XYZ file of C-alpha atoms in Angstrom:
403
model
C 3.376 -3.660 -3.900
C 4.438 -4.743 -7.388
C 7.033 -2.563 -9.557
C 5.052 -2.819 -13.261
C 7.169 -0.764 -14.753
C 10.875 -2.377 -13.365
C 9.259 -6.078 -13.972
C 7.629 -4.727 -17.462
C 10.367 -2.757 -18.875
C 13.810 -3.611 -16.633
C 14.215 0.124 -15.622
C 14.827 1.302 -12.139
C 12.696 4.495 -12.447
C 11.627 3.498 -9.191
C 13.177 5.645 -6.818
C 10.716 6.997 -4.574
C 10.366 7.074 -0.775
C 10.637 3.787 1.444
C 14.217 3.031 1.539
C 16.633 0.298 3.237
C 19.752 1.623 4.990
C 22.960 0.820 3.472
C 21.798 1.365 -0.019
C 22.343 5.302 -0.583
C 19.001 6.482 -2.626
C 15.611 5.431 -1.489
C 15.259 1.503 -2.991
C 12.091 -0.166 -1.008
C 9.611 0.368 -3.553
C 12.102 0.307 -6.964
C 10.422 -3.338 -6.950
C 8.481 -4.859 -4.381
C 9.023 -3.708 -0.819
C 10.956 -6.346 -0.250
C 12.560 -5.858 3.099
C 16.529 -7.629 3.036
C 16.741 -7.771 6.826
C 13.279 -8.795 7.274
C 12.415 -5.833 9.431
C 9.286 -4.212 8.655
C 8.077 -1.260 6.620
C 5.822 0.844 9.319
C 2.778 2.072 8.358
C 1.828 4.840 11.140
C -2.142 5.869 11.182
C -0.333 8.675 13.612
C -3.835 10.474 14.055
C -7.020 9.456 12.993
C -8.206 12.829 12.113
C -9.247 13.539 8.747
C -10.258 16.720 6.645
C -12.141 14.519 4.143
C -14.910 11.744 4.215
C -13.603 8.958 1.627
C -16.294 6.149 0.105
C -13.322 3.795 0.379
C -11.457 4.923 3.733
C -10.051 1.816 5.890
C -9.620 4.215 8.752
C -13.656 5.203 9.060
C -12.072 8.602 9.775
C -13.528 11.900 10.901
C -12.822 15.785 11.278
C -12.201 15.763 15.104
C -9.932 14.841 17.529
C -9.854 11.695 19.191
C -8.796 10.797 22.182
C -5.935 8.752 23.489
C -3.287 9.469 20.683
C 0.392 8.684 20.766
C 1.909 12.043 22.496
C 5.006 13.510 20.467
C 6.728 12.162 23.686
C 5.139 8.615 23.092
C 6.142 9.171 19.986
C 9.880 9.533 20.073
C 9.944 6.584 22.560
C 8.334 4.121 19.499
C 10.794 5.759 17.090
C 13.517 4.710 19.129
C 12.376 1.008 19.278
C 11.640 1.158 16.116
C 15.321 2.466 14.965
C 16.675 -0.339 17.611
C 15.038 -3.041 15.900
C 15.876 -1.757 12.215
C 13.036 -0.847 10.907
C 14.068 1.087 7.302
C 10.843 3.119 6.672
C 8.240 4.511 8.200
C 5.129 5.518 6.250
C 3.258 7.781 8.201
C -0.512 7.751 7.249
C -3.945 8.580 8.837
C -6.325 9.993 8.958
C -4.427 12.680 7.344
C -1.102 12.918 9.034
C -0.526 16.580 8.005
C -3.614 17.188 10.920
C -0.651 15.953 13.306
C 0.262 18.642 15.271
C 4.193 17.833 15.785
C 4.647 15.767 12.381
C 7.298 17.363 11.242
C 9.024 17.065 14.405
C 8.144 13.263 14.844
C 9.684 12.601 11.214
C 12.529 14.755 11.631
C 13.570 12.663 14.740
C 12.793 9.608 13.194
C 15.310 10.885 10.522
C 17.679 11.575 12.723
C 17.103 7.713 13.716
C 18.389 6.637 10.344
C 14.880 5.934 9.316
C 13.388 7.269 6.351
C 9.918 8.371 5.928
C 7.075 8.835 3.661
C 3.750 10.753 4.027
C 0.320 9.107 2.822
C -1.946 12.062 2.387
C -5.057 13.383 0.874
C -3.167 16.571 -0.457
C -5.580 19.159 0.647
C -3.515 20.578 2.994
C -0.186 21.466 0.960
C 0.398 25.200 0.253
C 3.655 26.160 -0.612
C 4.747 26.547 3.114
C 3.518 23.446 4.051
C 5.695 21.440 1.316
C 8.641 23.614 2.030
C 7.860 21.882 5.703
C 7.910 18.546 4.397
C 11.293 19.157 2.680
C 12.357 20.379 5.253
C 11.240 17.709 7.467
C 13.300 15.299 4.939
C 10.129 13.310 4.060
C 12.077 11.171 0.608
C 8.061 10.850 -0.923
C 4.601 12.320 -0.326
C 1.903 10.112 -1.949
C -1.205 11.832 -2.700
C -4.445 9.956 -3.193
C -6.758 11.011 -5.893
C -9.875 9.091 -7.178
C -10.462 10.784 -10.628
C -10.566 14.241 -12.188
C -12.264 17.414 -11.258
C -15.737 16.893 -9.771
C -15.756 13.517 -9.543
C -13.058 13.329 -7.219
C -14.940 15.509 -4.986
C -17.950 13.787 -4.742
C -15.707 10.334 -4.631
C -13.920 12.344 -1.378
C -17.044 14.636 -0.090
C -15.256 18.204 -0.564
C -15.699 20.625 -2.931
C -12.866 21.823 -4.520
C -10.564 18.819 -3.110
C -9.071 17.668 -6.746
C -7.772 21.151 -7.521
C -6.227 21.610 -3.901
C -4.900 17.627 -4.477
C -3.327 18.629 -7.864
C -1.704 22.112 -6.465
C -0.649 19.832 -3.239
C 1.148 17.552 -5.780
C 2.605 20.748 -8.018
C 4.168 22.715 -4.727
C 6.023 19.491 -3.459
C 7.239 18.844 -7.001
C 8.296 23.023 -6.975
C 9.832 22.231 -3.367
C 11.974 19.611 -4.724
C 10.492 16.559 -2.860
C 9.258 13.057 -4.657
C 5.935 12.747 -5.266
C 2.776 10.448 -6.779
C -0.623 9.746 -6.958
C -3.072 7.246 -6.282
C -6.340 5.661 -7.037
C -7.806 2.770 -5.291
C -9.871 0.390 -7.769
C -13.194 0.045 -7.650
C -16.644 -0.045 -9.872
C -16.786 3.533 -8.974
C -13.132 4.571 -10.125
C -12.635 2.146 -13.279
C -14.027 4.615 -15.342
C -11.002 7.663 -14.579
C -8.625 5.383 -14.513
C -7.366 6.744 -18.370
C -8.088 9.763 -17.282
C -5.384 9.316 -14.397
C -3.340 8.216 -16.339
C -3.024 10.765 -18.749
C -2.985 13.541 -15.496
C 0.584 11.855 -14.622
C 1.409 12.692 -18.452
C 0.431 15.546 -18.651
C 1.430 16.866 -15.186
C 4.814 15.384 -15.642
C 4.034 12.975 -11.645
C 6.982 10.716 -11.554
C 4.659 7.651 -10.034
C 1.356 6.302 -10.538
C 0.261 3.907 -7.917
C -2.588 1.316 -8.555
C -4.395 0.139 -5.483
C -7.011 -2.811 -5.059
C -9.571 -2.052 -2.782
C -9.415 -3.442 0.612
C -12.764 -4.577 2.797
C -12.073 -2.382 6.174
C -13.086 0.351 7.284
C -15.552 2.352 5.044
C -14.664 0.205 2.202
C -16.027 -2.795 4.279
C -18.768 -1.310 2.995
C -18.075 -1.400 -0.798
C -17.203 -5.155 -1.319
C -20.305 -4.930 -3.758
C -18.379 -2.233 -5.464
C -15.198 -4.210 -6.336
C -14.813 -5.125 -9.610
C -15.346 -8.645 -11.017
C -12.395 -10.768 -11.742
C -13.077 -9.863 -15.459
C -13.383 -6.066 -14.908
C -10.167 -6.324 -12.670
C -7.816 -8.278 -15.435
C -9.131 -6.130 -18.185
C -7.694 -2.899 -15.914
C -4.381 -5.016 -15.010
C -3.827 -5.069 -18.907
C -4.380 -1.423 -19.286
C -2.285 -0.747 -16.442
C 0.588 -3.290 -18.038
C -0.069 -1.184 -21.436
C 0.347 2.102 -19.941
C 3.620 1.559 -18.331
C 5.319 -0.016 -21.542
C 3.666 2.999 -23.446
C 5.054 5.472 -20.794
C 8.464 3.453 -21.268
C 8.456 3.556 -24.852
C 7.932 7.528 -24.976
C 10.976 7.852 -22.810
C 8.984 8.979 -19.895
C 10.417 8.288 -16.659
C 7.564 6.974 -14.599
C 7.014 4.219 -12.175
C 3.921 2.353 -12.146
C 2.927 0.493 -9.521
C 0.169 -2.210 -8.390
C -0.638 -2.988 -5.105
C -3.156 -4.859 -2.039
C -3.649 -7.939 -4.274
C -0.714 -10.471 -5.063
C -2.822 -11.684 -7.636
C -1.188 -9.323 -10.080
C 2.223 -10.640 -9.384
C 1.220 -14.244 -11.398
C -1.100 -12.219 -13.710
C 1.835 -10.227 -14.909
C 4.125 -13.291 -14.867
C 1.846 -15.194 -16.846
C 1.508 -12.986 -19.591
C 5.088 -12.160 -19.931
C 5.492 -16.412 -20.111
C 3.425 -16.250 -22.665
C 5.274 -13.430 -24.531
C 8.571 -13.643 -23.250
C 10.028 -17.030 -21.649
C 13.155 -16.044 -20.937
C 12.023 -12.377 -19.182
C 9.562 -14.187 -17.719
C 11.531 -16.791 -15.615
C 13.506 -13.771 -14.247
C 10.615 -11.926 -12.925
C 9.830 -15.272 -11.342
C 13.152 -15.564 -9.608
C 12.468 -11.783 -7.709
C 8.430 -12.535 -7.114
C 9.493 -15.652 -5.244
C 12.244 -13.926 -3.686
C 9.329 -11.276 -2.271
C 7.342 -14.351 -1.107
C 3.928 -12.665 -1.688
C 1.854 -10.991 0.720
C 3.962 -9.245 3.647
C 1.024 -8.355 6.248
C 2.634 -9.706 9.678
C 6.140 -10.161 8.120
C 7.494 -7.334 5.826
C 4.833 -4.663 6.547
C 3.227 -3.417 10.172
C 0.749 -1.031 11.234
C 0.893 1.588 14.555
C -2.925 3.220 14.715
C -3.123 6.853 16.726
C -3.556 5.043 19.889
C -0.456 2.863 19.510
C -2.329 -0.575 18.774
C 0.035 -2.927 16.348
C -1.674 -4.547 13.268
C -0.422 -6.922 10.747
C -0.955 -4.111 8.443
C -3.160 -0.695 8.110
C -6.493 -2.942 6.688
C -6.389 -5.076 10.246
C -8.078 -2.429 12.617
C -9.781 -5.578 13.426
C -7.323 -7.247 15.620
C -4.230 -6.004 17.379
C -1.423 -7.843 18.527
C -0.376 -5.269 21.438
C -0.010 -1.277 22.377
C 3.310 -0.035 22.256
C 2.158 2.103 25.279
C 2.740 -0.804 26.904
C 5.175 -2.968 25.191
C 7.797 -1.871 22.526
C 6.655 -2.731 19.444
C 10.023 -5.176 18.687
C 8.467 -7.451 21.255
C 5.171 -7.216 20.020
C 6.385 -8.106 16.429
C 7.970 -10.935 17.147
C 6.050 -12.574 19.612
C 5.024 -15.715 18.032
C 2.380 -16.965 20.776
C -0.051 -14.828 19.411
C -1.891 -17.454 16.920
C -2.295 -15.216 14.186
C 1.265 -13.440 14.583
C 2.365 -17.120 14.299
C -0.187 -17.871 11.136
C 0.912 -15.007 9.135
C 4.122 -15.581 9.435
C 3.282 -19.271 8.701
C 0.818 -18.583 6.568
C 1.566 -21.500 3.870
C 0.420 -24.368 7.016
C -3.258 -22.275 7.411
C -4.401 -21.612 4.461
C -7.251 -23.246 2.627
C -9.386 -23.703 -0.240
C -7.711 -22.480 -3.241
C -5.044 -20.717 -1.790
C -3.554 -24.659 -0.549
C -3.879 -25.994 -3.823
C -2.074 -23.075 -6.145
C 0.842 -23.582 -7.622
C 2.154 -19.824 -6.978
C 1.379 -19.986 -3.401
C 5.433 -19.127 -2.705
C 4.755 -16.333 -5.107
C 1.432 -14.520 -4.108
C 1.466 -15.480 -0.006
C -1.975 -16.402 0.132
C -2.560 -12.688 -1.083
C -4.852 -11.065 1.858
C -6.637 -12.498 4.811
C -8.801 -9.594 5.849
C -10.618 -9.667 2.558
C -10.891 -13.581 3.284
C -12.296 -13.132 6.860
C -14.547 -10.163 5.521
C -15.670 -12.084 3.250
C -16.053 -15.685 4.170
C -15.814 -15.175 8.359
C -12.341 -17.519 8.414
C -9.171 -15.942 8.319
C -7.517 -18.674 6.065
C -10.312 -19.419 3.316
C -9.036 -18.346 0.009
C -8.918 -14.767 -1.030
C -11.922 -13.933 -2.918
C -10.522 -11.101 -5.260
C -7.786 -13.714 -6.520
C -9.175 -13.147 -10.313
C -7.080 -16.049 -11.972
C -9.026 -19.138 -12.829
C -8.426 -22.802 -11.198
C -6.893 -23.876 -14.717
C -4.057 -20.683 -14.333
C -3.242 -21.932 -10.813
C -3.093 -25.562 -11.316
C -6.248 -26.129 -9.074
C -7.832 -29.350 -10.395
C -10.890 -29.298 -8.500
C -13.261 -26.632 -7.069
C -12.211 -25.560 -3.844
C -13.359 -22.256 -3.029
C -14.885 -21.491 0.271
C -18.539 -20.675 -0.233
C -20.019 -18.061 1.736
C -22.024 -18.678 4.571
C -25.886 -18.330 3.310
């Protein structure tokens, strides 16, 4: 994830939900999710149910129960690992985790824990009781995912009616007093709203505007042929860059975010060398502190039936169930090849990715798009949109696809 608007402008307007203990207010995402102790950020897909049938979904989720979930019992018994191990944040996800029946409970005990937690959410499902409940429930930020305005959202999700219950979802936890933002996940499809979204934050005064690459799993799997082209995608990185200096400028006080391609990282720093030596070589200094891509090292994933993944796009492959072994021992257990190889990631990977000078910087960016892509985990990532010359790659090295 990539602060824009703290690399962009040097604010911290970028208090918003996935903390680290020992700081006081919530400080994971004021930059980069950059974990200090090296424990992971938890993504937790606690159910797999889902009130909504998303183009783009990476959990291929339906409206029914499934079963073989984590119990609330189960449940506790992972928090407690999880707390023991210092994990700082869990983001719990779906599905739609407001389908959970005990969420509150589970997040109020993982609370208690010392852990702080953020919901991941469609937004459909938030009356004014139910984000009273998640204020209660001490959730520090609800992120609401929205695809673009009115009708076009709706067909985008496959509900009638879903933007306007989205938008009063966002309004009542804003009215209860808890943190909130929206998203939209890029695509061919979505390029076209993203002003649009832009100007809802505006006008509906939404503290954070997060910007997310699509992802091949799941129903997106689906889509690569929707993602943009590496044109399309820079052309929306510089509106997105514009937006949050214009946002700054006005005296707004919102946090734009990028995330699920490291590429943007070097794009950004790359323009600001351009513009702004000096800046520039700072925000070079905290990217290479962040290292990159964190899948396997700085961010997990727990699905509903307690599988571990290097991170919520990985449904392909888990490293363990924490039915069966705490997830601390899953995490770091090393003799799993690709455990080892994405935490080693800089000895596996190929093509371009070995030959670019910001490898320390971007992390190889993500290897599920690579293996979805080209079938080998550790071929270059194919929406990297910066050209050999940017990178420092003297000859053409990209994987080709398998005919």
């Amino acid at each position: 994830m990539l602060g824009v608007t703290k690399l962009l402008c040097e604010t911290d307007e970028t208090q918003s939900g996935a903390g680290h203990r020992g700081h006081g207010r919530m400080q994971a995402p004021r930059l980069l999710q950059f974990s200090e102790d090296k424990r992971p950020i938890v993504v937790w897909n606690i159910t797999k149910r889902c009130n909504l049938k998303c183009i783009h979904c990476y959990s291929d989720s339906q409206n029914r129960d499934y079963d073989g979930e984590l119990t609330s019992t189960e449940a506790k018994l992972v928090i407690d690992d999880l707390a023991g191990f210092g994990v700082p944040v869990i983001i719990f996800s779906g599905g739609d985790p407001l389908l959970h029946n005990d969420i509150f409970k589970v997040a109020r005990y993982a609370g208690s824990k010392g852990i702080r937690c953020a919901l991941s959410t469609n937004g459909v499902l938030i009356d004014k009781k139910t984000a009273q409940a998640i204020k209660d429930a001490d959730f520090a930020y609800v992120g609401v995912s929205i695809d673009g305005i009115g009708e076009y959202n709706d067909r985008f999700r496959g509900m009638i009616g879903a933007y306007n219950l989205a938008l009063e979802g966002i309004r009542n936890c804003r009215d209860a007093g808890v943190r909130t933002g929206l998203r939209l996940t890029l695509s061919n499809r979505t390029l076209p709203q993203l002003p649009a979204i832009f100007d809802l934050a505006e006008s509906e005064d939404i503290p954070r505007i997060y910007i997310s690459h699509l992802v091949y799993s799941g129903r997106g799997n689906r889509m690569k042929k929707d993602d943009l082209t590496h044109e399309e995608t820079r052309k929306a990185l510089d509106f997105i860059f514009e937006k949050a200096v214009e946002f700054h400028r006005k005296g707004l006080k919102k946090d734009v975010l990028t995330g699920n391609n490291d590429t943007d990282g070097v794009y950004l720093y790359l323009k600001m060398r351009n513009e702004s030596p000096e800046k520039a070589e700072k925000v070079y200094k905290l990217l290479n502190m962040r290292g990159g891509n964190s899948s396997g090292t700085a961010i997990g994933c727990i699905d509903n039936l307690g599988n571990v993944h290097a991170d919520q796009f990985w449904s392909q492959y888990s490293f363990g169930n924490v039915k069966d072994r705490p997830f601390s021992e899953i995490w770091t257990d090393t003799k799993d090849p690709i455990m080892y190889g994405l935490k080693n990631k800089k000895k596996f990977v190929m093509g371009r990715c070995s030959q670019c000078t910001f490898l320390n910087i971007c992390g190889g960016n993500y290897r599920v798009r690579a293996e979805a892509v080209y079938g080998n985990l550790w071929a270059d990532d194919p929406a990297c949109y910066l050209t050999d010359e940017e990178i420092g790659v003297q000859n053409q090295c990209r994987i080709q696809i398998a005919k």
